CSV table of C-alpha atoms in Angstrom, one decimal:
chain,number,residue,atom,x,y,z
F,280,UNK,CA,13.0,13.0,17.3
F,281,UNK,CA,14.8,15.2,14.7
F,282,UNK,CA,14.1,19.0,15.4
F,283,UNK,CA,12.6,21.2,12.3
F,284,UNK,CA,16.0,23.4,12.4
F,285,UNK,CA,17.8,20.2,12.5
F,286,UNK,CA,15.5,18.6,9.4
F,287,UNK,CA,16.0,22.2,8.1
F,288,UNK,CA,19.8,22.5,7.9
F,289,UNK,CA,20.5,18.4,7.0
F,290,UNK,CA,18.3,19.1,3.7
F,291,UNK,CA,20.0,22.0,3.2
F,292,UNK,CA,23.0,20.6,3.0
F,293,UNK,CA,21.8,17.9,0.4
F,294,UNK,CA,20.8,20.4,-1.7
F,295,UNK,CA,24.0,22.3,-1.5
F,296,UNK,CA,25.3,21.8,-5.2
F,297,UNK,CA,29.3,20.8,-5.4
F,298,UNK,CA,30.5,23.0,-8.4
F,299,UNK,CA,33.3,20.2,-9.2
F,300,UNK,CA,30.3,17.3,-9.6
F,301,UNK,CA,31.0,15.8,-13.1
F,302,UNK,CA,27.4,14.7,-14.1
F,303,UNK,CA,27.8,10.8,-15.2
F,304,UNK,CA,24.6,10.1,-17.3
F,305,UNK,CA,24.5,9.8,-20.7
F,306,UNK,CA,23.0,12.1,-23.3
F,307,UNK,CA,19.3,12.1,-23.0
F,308,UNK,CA,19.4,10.8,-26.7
F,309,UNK,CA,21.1,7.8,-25.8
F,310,UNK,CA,18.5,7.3,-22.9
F,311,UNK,CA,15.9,6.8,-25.7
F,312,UNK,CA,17.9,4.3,-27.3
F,313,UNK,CA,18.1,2.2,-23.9
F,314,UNK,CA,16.1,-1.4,-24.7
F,315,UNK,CA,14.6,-1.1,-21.0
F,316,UNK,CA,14.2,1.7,-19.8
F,317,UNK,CA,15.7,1.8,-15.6
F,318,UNK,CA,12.4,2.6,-12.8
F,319,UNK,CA,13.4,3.2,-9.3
F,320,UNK,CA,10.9,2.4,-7.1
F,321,UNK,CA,11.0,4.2,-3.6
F,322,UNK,CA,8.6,3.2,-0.3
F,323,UNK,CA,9.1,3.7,3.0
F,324,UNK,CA,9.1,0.2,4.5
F,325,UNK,CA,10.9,-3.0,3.5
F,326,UNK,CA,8.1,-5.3,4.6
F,327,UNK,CA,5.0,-6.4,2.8
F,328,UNK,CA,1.9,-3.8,3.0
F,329,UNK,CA,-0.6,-2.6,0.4
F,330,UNK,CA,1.8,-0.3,-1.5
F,331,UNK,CA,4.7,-2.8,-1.3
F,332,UNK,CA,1.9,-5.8,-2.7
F,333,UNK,CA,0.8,-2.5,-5.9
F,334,UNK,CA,4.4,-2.6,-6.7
F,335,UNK,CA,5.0,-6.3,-6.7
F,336,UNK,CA,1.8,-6.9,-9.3
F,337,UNK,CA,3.4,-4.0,-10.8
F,338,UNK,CA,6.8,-5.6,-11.5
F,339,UNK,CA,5.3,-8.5,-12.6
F,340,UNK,CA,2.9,-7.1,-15.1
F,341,UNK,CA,5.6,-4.9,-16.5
F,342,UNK,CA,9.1,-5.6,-15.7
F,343,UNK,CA,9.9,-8.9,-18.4
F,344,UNK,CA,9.5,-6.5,-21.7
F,345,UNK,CA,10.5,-2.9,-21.4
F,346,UNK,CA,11.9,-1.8,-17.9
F,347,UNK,CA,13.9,-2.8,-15.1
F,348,UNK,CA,13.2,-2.5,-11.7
F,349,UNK,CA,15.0,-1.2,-8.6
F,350,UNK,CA,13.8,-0.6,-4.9
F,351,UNK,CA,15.2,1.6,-2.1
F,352,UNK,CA,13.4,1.8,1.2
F,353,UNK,CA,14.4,3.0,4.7
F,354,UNK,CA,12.1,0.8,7.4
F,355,UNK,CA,12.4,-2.5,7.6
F,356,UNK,CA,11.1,-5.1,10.9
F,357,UNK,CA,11.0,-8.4,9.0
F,358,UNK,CA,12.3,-7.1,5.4
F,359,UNK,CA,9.9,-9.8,3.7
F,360,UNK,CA,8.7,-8.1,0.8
F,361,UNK,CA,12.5,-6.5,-0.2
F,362,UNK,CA,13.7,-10.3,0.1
F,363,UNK,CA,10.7,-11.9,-2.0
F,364,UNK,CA,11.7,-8.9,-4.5
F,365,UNK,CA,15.2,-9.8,-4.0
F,366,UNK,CA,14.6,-13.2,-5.1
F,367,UNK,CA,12.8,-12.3,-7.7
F,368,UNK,CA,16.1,-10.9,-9.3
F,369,UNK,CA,15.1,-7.2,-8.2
F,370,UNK,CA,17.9,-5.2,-7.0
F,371,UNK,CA,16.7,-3.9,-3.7
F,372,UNK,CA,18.8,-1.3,-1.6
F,373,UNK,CA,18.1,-0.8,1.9
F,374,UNK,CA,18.9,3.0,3.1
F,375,UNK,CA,17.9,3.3,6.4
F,376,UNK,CA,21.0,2.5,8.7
F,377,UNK,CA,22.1,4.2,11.5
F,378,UNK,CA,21.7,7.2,12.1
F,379,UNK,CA,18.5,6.8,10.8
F,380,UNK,CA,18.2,10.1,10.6
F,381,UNK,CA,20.5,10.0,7.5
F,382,UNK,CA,18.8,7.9,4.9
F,383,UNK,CA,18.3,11.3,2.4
F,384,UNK,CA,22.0,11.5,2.3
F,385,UNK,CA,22.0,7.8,1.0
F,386,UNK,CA,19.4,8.3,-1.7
F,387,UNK,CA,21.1,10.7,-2.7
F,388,UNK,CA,23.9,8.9,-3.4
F,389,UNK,CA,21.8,6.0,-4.7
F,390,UNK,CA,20.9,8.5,-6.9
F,391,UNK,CA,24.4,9.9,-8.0
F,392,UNK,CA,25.3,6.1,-7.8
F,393,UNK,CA,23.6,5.1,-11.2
F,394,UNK,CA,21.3,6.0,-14.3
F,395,UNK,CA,18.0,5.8,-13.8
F,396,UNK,CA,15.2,6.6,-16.3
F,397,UNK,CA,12.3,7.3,-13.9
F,398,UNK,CA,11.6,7.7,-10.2
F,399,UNK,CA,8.6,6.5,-9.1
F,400,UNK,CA,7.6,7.2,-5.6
F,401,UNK,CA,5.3,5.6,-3.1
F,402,UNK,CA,5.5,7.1,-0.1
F,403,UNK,CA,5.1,11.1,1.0
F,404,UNK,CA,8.0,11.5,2.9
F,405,UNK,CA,10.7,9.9,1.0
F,406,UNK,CA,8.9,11.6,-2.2
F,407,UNK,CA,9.2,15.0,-0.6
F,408,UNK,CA,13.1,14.4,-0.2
F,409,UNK,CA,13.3,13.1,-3.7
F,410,UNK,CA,12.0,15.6,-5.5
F,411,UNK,CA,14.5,18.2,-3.6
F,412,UNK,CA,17.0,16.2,-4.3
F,413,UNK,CA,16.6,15.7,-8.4
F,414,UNK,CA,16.0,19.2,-8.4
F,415,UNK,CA,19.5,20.4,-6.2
F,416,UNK,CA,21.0,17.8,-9.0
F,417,UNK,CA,22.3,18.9,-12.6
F,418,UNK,CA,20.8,18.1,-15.5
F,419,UNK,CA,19.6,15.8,-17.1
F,420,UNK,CA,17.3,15.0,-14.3
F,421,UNK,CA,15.1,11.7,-14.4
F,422,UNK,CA,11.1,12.7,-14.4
F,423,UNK,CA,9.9,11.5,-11.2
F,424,UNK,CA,6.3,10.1,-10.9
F,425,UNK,CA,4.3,10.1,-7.2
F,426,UNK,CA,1.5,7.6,-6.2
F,427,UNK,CA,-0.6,9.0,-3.9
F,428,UNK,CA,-2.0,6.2,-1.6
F,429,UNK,CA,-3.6,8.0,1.3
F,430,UNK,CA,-6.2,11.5,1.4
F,431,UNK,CA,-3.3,14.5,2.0
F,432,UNK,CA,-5.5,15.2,5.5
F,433,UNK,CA,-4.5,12.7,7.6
F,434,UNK,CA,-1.1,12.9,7.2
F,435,UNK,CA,1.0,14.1,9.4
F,436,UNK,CA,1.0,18.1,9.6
F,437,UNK,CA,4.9,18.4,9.1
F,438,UNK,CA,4.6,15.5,6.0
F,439,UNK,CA,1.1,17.5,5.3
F,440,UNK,CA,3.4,21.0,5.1
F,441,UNK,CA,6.0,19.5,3.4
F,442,UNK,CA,4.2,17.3,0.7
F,443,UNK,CA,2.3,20.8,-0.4
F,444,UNK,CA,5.4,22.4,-0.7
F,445,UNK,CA,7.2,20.2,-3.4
F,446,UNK,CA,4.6,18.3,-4.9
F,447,UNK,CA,4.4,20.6,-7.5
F,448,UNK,CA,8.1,19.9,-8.3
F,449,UNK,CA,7.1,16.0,-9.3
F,450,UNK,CA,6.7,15.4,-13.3
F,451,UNK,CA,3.3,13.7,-12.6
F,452,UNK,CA,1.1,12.3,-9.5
F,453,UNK,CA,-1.5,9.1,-9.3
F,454,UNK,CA,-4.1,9.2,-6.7
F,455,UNK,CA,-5.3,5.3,-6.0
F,456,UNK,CA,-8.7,6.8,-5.1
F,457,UNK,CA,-11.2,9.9,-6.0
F,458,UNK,CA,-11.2,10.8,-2.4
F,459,UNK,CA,-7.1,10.9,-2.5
F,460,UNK,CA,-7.3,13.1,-6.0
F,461,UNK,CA,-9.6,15.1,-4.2
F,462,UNK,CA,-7.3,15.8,-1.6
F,463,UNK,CA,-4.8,17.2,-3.9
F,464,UNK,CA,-6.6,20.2,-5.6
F,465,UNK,CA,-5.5,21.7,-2.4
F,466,UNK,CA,-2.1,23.1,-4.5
F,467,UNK,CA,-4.3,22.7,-7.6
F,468,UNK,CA,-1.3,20.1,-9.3
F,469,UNK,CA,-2.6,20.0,-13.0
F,470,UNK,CA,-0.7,16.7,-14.2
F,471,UNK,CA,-2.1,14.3,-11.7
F,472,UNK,CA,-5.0,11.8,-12.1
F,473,UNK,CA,-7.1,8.6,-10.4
F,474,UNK,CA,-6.1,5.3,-11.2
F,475,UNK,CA,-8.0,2.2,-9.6
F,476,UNK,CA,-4.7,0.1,-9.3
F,477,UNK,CA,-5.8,-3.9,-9.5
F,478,UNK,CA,-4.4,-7.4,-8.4
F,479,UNK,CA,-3.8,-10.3,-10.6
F,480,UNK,CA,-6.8,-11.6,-10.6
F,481,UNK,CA,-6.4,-15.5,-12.2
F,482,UNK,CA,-3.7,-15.8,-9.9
F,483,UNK,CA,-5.5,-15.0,-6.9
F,484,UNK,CA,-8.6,-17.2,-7.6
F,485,UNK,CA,-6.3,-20.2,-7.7
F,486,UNK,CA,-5.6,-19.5,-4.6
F,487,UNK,CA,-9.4,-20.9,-3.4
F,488,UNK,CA,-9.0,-24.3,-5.0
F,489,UNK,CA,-5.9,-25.0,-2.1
F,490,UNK,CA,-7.8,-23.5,0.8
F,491,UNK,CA,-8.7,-26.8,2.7
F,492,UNK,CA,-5.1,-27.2,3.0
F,493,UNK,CA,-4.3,-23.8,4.2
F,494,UNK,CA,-7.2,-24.9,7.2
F,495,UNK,CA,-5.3,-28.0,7.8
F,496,UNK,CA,-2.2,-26.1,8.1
F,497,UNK,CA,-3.8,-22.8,10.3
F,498,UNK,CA,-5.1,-25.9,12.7
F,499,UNK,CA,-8.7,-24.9,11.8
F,500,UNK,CA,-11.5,-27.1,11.5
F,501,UNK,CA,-13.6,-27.4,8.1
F,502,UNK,CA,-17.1,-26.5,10.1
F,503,UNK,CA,-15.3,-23.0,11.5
F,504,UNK,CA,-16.6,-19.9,10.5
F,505,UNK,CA,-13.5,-17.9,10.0
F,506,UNK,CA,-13.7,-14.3,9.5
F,507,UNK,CA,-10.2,-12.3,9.0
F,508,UNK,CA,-8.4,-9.6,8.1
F,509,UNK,CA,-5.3,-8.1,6.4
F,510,UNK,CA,-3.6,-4.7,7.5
F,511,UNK,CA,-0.8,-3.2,9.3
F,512,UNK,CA,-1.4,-3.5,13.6
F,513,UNK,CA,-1.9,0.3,13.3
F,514,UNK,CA,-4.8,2.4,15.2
F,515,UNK,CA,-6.0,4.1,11.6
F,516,UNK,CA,-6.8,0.0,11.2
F,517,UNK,CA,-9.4,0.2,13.3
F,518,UNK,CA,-8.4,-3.1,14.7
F,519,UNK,CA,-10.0,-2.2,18.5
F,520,UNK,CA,-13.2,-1.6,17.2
F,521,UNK,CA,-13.1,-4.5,15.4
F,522,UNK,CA,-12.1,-6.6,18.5
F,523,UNK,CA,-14.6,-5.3,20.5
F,524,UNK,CA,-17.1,-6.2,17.6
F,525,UNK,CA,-16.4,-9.5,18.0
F,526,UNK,CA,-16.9,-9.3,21.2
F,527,UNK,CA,-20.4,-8.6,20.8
F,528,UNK,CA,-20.6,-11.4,18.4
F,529,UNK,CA,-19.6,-13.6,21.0
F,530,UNK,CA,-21.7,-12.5,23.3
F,531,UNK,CA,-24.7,-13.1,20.5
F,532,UNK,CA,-23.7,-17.2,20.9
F,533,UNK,CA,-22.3,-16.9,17.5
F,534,UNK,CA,-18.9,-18.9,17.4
F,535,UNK,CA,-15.9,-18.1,15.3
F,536,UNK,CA,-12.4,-18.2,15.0
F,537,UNK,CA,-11.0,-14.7,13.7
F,538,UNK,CA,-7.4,-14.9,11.9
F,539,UNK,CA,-5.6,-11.3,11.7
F,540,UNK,CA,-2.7,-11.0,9.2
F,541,UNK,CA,-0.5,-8.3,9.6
F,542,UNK,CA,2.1,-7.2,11.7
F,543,UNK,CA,3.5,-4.0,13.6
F,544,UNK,CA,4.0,-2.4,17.2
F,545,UNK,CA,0.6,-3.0,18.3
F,546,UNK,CA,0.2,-6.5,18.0
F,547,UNK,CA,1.0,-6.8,22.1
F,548,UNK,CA,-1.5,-4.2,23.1
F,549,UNK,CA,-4.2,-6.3,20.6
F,550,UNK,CA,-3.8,-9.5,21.5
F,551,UNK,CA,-4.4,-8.7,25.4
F,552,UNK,CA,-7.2,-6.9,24.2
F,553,UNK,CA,-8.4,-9.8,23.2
F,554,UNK,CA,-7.8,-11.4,26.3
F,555,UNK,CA,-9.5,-8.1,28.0
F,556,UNK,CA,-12.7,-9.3,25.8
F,557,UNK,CA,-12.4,-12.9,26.6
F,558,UNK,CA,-12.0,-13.8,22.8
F,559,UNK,CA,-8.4,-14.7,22.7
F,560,UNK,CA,-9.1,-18.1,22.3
F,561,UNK,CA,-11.1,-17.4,19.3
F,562,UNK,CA,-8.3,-14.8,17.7
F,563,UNK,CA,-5.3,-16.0,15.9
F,564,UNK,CA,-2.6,-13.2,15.1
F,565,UNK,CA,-0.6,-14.5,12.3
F,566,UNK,CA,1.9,-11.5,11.6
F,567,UNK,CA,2.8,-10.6,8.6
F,568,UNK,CA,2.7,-13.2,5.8
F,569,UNK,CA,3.4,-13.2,2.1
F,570,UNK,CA,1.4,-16.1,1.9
F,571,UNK,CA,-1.5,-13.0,3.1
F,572,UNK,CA,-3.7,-14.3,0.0
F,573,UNK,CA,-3.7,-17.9,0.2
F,574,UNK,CA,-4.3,-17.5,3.5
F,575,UNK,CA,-7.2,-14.7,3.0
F,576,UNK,CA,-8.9,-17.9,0.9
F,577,UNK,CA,-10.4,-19.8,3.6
F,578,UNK,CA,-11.8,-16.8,5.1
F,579,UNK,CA,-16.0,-16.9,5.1
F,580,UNK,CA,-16.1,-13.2,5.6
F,581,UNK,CA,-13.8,-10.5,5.4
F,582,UNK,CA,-13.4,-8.0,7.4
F,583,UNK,CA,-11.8,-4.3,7.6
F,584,UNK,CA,-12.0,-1.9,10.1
F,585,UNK,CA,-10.0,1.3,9.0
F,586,UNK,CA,-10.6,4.6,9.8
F,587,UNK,CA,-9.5,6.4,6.6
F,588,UNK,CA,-8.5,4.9,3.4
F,589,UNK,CA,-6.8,5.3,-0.6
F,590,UNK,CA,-8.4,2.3,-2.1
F,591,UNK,CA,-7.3,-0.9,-0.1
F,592,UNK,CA,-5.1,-4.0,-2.1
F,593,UNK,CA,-6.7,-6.7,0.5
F,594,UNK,CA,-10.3,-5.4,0.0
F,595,UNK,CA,-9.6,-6.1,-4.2
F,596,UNK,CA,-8.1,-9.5,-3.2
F,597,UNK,CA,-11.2,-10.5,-1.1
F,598,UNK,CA,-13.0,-9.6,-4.0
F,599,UNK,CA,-10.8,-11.7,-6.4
F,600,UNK,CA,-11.7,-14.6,-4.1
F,601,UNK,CA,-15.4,-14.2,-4.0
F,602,UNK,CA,-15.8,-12.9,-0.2
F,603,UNK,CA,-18.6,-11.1,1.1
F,604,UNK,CA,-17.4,-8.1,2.9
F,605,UNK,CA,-17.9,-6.3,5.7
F,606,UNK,CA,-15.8,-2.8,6.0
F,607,UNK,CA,-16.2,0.6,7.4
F,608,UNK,CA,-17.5,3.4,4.7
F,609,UNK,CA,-14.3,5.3,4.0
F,610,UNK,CA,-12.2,6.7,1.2
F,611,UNK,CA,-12.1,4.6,-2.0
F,612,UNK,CA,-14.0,2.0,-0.5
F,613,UNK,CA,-17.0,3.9,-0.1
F,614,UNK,CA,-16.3,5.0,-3.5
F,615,UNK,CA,-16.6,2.0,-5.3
F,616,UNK,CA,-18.4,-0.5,-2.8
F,617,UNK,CA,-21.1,2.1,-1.4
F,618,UNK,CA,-23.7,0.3,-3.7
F,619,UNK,CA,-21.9,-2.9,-4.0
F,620,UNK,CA,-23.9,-6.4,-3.2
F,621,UNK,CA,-21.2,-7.6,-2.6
F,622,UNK,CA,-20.2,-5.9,0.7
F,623,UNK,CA,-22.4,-4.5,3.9
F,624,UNK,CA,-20.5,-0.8,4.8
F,625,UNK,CA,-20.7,0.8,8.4
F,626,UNK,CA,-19.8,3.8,9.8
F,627,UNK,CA,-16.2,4.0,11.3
F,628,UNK,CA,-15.6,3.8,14.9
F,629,UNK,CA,-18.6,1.9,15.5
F,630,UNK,CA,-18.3,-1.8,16.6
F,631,UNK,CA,-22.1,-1.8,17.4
F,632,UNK,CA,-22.7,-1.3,13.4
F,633,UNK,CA,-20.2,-3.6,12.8
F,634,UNK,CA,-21.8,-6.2,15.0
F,635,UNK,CA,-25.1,-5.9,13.8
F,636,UNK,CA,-23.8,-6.3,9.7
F,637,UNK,CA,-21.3,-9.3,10.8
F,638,UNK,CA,-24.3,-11.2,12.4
F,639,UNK,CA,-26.2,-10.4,9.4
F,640,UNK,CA,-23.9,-12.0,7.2
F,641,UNK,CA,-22.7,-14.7,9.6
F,642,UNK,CA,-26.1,-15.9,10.2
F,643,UNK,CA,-26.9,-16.8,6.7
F,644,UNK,CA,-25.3,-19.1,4.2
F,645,UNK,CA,-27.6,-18.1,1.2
F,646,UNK,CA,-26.6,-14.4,1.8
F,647,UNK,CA,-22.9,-15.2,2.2
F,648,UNK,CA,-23.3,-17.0,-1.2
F,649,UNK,CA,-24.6,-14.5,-2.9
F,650,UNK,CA,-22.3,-11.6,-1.9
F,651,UNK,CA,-19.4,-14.1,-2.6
F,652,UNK,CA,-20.9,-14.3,-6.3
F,653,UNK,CA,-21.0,-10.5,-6.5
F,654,UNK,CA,-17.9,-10.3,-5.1
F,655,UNK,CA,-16.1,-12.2,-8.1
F,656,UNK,CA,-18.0,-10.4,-10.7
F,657,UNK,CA,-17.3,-7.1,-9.6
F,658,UNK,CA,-13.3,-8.3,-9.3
F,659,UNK,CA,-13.1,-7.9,-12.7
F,660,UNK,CA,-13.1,-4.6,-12.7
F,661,UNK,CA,-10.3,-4.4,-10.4
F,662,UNK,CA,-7.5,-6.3,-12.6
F,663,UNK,CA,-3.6,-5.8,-12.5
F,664,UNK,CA,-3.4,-5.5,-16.4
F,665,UNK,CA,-5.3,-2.5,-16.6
F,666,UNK,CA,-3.6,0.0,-14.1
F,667,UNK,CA,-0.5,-1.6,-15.3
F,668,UNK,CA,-1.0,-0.8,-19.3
F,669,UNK,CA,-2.0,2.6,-17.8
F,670,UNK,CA,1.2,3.3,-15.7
F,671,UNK,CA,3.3,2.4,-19.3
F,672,UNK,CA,2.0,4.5,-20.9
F,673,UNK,CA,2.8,7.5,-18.3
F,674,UNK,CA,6.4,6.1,-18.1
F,675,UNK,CA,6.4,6.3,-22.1
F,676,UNK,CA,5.2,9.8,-21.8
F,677,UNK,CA,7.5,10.8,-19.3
F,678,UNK,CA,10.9,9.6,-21.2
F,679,UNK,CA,10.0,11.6,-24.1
């Protein structure tokens, strides 16, 4: 663990400004006359989560007319969603080796490296080192755009600290949920807004009409009730209480098989928790997947456990594919499920709550049904075309 002196005196030697640096980019008049216009794209991690999945419907939506795409992390395990980028013809530059501790002075020389139009940043550490480091730079400086993905208050309280002290310095700041926006009034930033980001929703409900194969290849039998879930093995996850759920579900003589999708450090502790509960033989831990959707499409109930949340990508997918849902009340999703019919909401931390709303929906076809209709109505509200016009036209705005 870097000290705070340490932290201290390595930014403060990034910021140190060389006298003799001969700024490389063009005149900002040219920049206008660019056909597409160059977006890097910074996250933390290399593999595939809900940011990294935002930015790939993002690309999608919006990289074949007017901008380019590039992508610098600095954690990577399996490195799946940089390589699915990669071969999507997105230059992808991984800035995290050792000393790990020195990945700031690599962005900035990504930075110094190349002309880029806009910074968009995804995650709150590598946005607080950004936005010191385009302001110890000379001008002209790219604008640099944040997305907000998680309420400020459950960071940690160093990224908490740090994040209030530049945030102001970025040219504009998304929050994916009310809750998240809320969270930022805390330094009062006056160019920030919500935006419900979405998922490509025709796209997605193909996705259904191959799901007997995707049980055929998962080993699972067409009479199963599968429920699942898609997050990171983290404890904000909730993935305990979900276990222990289940459990009680079990012990209610209601059989199952449970698929998680996801990966990260806790899958060992998890899956002999499962063991602990004596459901191991009805829990499958997949790891992370970029086939997360397809396989999301045989689910018959989805669930998610988390303790805080922005607004969740898997929770818009399961709507996309017409699943009834089953999720703790927190952050965006209490925000725009709370009076859904297409969703039963519990407390967090409870796995009694969760049990009693799982049997619920479990025991009954006609109910699953129905939420499963609500579910793909109220998808549509939730498409990647919208928040993608919406994040042109702040790009736009910005290289003016």
């Amino acid at each position: 663990m870097i000290s705070r002196r340490s932290f201290a005196y390595m930014l403060a030697r990034i910021c140190k400004r060389d006298s003799s640096q001969v700024d490389s980019r063009k005149d900002a008049k040219d920049e206008s006359s660019s056909p597409k216009a160059q977006v890097l794209l910074l996250v933390k991690s290399g593999d595939m989560g809900g940011a990294q999945r935002l930015i790939s419907h993002q690309i999608r939506e919006m990289g074949s007319v007017d901008f380019v795409f590039t992508l610098a992390y600095y954690e990577r395990r399996s490195g799946n969603f940089a390589s699915m980028l990669e071969n999507q013809g997105v230059d992808c530059h991984f800035i995290g080796n050792k000393p790990s501790w020195a990945w700031p002075f690599r962005l900035r020389r990504l930075l110094r490296s190349a002309k880029y139009d806009i910074v968009h940043v995804h995650s709150p550490v590598i946005a607080a080192v950004a936005r010191i480091l385009l302001v110890a730079s000379l001008p002209p400086r790219p604008p640099l755009l944040t997305t907000e993905h998680t309420p400020w208050q459950h960071y940690h309280p160093v990224t908490r600290m740090v994040t209030r002290l530049t945030s102001r310095l970025s040219s504009y700041t998304i929050a994916v949920s009310e809750e998240v926006f809320q969270s930022l009034r805390t330094v009062q930033l006056t160019k920030a807004e919500t935006l419900i980001h979405g998922v490509p929703l025709c796209e997605i409900r193909k996705l259904r009409k191959s799901s007997s194969e995707v049980r055929l290849n998962l080993g699972l039998k067409e009479s199963e009730l599968v429920i699942g879930t898609v997050a990171h093995l983290r404890p904000p996850k909730g993935h305990d209480m979900l276990l222990t759920a289940l459990q009680q579900i079990s012990d209610r003589g209601i059989d199952f098989k449970y698929l998680v999708v996801g990966s990260g450090v806790r899958r060992g502790s998890l899956e002999r928790l499962a063991g602990d509960l004596g459901i191991a033989d009805k829990t499958l831990f997949l790891g992370g997947r970029d086939d997360a959707v397809s396989v999301m499409s045989v689910f018959d109930v989805f669930l998610f456990g988390s303790t805080y949340e922005g607004w969740p990508v898997a929770v818009m997918e399961a709507l996309a594919l017409g699943l009834p849902i089953v999720a703790t009340r927190v952050g965006g999703i209490r925000q725009n499920l709370d009076d859904s019919k297409a969703a039963m909401l519990v407390p967090p931390r409870s796995p009694t709550a969760m049990a009693d709303a799982l049997e619920s929906v479990m025991s009954s076809t006609v109910l699953r049904h129905k939420m499963g209709v609500h579910a793909m109505k109220e998808s549509a509200n939730y498409g990647s075309e919208l928040s993608a016009t919406r994040i042109r036209e702040i790009y736009r705005r910005l290289l003016k």
